[in-house]
PDB file of C-alpha atoms in Angstrom:
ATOM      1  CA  UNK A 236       9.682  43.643   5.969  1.00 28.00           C
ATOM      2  CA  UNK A 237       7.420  41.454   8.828  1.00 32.00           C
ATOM      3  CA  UNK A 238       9.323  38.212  10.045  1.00 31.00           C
ATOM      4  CA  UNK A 239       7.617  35.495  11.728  1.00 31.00           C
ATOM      5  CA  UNK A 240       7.444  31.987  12.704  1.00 31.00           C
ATOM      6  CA  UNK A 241       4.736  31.009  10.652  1.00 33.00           C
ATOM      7  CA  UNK A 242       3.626  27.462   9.414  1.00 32.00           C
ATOM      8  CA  UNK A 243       2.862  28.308   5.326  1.00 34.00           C
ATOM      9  CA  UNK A 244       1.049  27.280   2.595  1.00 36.00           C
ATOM     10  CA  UNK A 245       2.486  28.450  -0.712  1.00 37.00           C
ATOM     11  CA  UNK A 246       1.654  28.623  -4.269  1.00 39.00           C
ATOM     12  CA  UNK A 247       4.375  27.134  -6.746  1.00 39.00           C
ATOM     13  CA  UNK A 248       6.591  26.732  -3.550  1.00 42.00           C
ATOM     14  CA  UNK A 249       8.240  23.383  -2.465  1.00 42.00           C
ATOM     15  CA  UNK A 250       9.899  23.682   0.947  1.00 44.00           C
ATOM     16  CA  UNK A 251      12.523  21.214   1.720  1.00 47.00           C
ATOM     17  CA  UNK A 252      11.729  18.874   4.637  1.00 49.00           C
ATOM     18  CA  UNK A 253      12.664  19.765   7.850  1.00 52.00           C
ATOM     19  CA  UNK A 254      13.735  23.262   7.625  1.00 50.00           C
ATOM     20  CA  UNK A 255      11.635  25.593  10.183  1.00 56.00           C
ATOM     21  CA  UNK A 256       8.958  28.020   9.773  1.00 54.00           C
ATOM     22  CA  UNK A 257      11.278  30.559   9.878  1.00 58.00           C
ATOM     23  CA  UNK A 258      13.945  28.745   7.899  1.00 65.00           C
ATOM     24  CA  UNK A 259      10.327  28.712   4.918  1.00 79.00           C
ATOM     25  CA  UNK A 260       9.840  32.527   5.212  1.00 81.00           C
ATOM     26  CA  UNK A 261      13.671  33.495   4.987  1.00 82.00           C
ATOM     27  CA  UNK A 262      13.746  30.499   1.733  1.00 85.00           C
ATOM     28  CA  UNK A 263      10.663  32.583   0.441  1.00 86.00           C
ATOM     29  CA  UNK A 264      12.059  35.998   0.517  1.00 86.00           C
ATOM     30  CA  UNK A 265      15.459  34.813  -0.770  1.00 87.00           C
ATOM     31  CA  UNK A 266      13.183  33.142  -3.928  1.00 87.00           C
ATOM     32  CA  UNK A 267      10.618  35.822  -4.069  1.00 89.00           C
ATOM     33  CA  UNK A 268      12.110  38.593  -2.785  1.00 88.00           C
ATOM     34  CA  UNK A 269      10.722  41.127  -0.550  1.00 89.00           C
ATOM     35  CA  UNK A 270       7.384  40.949   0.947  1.00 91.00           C
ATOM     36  CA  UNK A 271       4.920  43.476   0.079  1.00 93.00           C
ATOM     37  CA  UNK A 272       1.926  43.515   2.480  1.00 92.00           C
ATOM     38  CA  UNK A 273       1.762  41.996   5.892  1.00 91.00           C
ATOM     39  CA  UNK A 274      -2.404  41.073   6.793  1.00 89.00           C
ATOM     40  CA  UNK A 275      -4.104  40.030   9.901  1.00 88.00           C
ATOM     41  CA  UNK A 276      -7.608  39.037   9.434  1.00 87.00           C
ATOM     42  CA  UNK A 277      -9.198  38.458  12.616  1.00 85.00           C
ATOM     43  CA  UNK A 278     -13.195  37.658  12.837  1.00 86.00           C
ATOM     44  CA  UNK A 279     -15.504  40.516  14.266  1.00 81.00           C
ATOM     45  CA  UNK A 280     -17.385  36.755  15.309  1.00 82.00           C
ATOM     46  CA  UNK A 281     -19.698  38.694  18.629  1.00 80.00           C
ATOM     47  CA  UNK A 282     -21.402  41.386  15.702  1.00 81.00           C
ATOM     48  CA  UNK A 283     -21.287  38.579  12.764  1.00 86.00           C
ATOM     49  CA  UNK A 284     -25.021  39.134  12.290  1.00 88.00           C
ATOM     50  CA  UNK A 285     -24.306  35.517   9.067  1.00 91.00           C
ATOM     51  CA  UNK A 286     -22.552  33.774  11.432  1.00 91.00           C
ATOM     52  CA  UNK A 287     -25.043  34.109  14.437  1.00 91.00           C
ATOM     53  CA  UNK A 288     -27.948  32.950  11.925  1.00 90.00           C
ATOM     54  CA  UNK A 289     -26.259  30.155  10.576  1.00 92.00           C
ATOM     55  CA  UNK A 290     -25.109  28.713  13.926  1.00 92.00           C
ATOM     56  CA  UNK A 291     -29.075  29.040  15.101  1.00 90.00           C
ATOM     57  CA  UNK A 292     -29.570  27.391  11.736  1.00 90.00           C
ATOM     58  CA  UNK A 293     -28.333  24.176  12.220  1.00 89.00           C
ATOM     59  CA  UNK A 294     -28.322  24.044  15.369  1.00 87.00           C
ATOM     60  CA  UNK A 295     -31.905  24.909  15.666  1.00 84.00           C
ATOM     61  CA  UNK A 296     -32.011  27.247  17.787  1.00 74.00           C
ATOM     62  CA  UNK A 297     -34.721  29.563  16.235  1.00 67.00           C
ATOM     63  CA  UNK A 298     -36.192  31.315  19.610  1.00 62.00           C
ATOM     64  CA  UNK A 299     -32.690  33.312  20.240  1.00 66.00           C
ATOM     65  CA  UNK A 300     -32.555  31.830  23.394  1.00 75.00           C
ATOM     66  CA  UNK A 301     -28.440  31.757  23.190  1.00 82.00           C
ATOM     67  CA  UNK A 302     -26.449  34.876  23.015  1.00 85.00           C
ATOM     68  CA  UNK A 303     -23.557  34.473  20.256  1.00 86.00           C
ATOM     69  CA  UNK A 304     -21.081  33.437  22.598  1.00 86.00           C
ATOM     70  CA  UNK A 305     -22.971  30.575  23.918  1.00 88.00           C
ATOM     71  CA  UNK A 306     -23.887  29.550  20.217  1.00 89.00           C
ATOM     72  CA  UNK A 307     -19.527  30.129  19.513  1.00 89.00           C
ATOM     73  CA  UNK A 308     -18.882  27.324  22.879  1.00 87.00           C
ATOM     74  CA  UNK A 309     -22.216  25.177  21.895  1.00 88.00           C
ATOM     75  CA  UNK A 310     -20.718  24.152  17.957  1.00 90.00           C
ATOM     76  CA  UNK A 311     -16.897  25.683  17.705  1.00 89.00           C
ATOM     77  CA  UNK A 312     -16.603  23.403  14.265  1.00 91.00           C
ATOM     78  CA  UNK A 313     -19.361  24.876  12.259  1.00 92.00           C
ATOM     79  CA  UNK A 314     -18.148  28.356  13.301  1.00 91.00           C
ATOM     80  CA  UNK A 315     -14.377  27.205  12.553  1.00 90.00           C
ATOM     81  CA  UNK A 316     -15.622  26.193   8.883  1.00 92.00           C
ATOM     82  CA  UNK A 317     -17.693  29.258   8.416  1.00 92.00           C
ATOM     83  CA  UNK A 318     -14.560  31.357   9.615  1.00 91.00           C
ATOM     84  CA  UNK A 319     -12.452  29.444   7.075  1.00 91.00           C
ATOM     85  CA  UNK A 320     -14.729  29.669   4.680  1.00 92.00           C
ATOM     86  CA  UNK A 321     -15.050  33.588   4.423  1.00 92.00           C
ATOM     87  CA  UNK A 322     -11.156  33.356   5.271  1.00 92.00           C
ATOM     88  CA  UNK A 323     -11.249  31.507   1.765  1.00 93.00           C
ATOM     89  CA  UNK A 324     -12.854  33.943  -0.013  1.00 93.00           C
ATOM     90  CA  UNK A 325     -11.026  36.885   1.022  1.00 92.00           C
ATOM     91  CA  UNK A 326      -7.656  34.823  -0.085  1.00 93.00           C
ATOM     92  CA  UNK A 327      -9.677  34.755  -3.669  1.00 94.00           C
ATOM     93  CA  UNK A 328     -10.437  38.576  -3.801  1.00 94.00           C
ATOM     94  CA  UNK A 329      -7.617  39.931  -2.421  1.00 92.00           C
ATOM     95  CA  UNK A 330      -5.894  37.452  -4.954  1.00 92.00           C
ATOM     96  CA  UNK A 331      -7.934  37.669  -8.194  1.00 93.00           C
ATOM     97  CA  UNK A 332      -6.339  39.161 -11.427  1.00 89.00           C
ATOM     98  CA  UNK A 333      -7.990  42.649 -10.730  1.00 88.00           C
ATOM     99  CA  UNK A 334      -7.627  42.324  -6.658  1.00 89.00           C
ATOM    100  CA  UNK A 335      -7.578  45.316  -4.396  1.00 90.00           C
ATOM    101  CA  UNK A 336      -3.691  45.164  -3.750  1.00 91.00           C
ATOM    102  CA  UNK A 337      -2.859  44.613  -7.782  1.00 91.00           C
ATOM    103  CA  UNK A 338      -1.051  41.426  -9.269  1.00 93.00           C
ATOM    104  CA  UNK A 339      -0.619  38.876  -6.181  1.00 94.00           C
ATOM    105  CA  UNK A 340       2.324  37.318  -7.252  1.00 92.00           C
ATOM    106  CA  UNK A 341       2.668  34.787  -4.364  1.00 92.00           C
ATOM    107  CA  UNK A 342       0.913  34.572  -1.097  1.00 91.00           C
ATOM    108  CA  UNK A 343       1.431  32.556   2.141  1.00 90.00           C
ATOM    109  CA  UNK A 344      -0.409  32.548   5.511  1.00 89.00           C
ATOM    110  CA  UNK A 345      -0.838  31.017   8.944  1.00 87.00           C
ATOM    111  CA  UNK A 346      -4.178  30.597  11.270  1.00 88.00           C
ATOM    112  CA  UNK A 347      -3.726  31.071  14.888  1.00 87.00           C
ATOM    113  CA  UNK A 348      -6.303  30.477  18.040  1.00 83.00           C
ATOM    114  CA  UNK A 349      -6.661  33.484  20.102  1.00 74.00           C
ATOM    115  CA  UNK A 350      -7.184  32.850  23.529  1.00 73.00           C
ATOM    116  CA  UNK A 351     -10.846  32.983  23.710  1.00 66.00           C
ATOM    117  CA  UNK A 352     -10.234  29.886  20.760  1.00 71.00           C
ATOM    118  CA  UNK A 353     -11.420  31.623  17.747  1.00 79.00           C
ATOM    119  CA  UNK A 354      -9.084  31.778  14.731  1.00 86.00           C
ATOM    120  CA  UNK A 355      -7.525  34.540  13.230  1.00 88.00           C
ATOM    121  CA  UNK A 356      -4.922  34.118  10.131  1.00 90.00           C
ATOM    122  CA  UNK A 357      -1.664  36.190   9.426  1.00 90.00           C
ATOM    123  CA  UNK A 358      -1.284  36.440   5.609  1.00 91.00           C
ATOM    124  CA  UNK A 359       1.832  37.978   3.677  1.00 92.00           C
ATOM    125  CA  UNK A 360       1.871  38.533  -0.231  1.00 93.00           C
ATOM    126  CA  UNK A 361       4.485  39.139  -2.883  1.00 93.00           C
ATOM    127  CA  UNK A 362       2.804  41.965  -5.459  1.00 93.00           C
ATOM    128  CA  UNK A 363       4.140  41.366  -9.112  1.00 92.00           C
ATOM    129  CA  UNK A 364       5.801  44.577 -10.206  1.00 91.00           C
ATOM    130  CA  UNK A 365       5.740  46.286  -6.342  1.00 93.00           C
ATOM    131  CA  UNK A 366       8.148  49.313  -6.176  1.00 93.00           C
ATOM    132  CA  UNK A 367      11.389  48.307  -3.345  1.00 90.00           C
ATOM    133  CA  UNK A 368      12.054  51.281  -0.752  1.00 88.00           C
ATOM    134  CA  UNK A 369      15.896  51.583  -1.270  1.00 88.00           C
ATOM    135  CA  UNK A 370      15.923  50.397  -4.993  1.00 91.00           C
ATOM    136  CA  UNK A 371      12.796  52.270  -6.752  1.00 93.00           C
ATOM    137  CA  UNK A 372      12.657  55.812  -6.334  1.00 94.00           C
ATOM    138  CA  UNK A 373      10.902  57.363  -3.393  1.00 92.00           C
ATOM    139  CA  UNK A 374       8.300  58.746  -5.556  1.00 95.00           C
ATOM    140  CA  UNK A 375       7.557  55.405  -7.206  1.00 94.00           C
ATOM    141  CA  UNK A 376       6.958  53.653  -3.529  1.00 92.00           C
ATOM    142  CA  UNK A 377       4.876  57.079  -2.590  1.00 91.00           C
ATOM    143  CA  UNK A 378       2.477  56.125  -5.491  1.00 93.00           C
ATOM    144  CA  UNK A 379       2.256  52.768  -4.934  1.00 92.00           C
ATOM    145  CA  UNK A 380       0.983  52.919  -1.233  1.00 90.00           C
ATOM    146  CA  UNK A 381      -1.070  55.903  -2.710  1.00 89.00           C
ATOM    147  CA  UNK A 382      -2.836  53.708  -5.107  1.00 89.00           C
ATOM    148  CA  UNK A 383      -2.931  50.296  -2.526  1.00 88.00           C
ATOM    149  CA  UNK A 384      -3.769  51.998   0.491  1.00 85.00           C
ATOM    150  CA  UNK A 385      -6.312  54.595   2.013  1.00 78.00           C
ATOM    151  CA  UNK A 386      -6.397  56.021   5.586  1.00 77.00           C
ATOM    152  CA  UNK A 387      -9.860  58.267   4.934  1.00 79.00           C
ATOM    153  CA  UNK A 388     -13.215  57.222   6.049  1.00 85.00           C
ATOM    154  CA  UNK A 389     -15.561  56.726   3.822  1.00 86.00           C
ATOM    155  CA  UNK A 390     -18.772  58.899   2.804  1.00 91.00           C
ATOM    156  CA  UNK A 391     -21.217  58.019   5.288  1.00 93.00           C
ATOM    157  CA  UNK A 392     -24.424  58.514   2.912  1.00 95.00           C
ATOM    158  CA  UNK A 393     -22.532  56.817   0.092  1.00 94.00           C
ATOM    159  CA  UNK A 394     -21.472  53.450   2.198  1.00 92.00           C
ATOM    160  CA  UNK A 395     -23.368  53.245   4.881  1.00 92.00           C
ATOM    161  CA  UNK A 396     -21.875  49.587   5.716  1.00 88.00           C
ATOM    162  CA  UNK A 397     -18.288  50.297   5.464  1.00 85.00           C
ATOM    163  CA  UNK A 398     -18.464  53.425   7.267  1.00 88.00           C
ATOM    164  CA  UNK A 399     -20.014  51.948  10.108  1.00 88.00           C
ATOM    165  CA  UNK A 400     -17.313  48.914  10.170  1.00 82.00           C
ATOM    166  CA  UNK A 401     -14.481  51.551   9.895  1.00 84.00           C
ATOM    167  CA  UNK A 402     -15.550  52.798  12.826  1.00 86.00           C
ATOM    168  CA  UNK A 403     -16.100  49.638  14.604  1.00 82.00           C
ATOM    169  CA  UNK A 404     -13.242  47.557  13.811  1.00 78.00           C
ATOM    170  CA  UNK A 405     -10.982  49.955  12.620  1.00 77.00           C
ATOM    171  CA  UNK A 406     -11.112  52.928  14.860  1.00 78.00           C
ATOM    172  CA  UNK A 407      -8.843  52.903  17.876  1.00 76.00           C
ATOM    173  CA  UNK A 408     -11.069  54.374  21.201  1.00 78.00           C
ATOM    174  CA  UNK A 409      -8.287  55.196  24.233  1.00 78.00           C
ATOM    175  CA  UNK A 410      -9.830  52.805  27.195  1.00 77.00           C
ATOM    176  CA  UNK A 411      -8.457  52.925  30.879  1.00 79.00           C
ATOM    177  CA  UNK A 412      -6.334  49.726  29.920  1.00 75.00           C
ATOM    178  CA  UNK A 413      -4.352  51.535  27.288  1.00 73.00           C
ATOM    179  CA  UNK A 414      -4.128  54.533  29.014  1.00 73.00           C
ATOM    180  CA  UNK A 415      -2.732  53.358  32.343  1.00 76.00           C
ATOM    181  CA  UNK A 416       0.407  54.553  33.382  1.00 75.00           C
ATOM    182  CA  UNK A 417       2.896  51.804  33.517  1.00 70.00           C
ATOM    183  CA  UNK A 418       5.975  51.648  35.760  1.00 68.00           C
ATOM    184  CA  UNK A 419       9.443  51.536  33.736  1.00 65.00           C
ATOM    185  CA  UNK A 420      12.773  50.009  34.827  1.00 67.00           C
ATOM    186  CA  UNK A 421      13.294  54.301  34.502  1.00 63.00           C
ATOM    187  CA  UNK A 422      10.506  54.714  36.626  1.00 55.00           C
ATOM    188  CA  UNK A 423       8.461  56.765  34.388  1.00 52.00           C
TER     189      UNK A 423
END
């Protein structure tokens, strides 16, 4: 179970005025029960190969005189929309009747600007018929995450794309920033 202070919209859910974010997650878990899957989608926006064409687009820039990031600072709306626009069709995959995760039963989520300014959004959904650790058997959850989630990387030869964005986005590489040694109040 992931709590936040979050800023939702709902389907089928009518939030009182005036409660608080938190006050709308605790009113939808109490309605809907537990939540199921906790997402962040977050833009890969510097290696968006769509994005950096359609912001040259139409904002003629056709020579590739302007790296990404200048493109990103030169017309932040257009890549906002395009952003919330692939944002929107991820919320109708993940969501359709034969989605990835199974049955979404209910679904809320919140955008947030990083620091740079870009948007990211924090998504949880309610799975219709989702084994509960504590009230299904251990054996039903096991098979559940079994069938919902994977931890392999895929065949190279066989997806070529997803492969190489595994291993991009999705593959932690230790850096001198994470693995600094950092002073306790033990002092180790």
């Amino acid at each position: 179970l992931v709590l936040g202070v979050f800023g939702f919209v709902c389907s089928r859910l009518i939030v009182p005025a005036g409660l608080n974010p938190r006050s709308d997650i605790e009113l939808m878990i109490t309605w809907y029960g537990l939540v199921t899957f906790f997402l962040t989608l977050s833009p890969a926006e510097y290696n968006w190969k769509q994005l950096e064409s359609f912001l040259r687009k139409i904002n003629n820039d056709t020579e590739n005189g302007k790296s990404i990031s200048a493109l990103i600072a030169h017309d932040p709306v257009s890549t906002s929309r395009m952003i919330d626009n692939e944002f929107k069709a991820m919320l109708e995959f993940i969501s359709a009747d034969n989605g990835p995760l199974g049955k979404v039963k209910h679904y809320a989520w919140r955008r947030e600007y990083q620091s740079r300014g870009l948007q990211h959004f924090h998504m949880i959904i309610w799975i219709d018929e989702a084994p509960i650790i504590g009230k299904n058997s251990n054996e039903e959850v096991v098979n559940f995450i079994a069938k919902t989630i994977t931890c392999h990387l895929s065949d190279k030869r066989k997806f070529p794309t997803l492969h190489e964005r595994v291993i991009n986005y999705q593959t932690h590489k230790d850096n001198s920033y994470c693995m600094r040694k950092k002073k306790t109040t033990t002092g180790t």
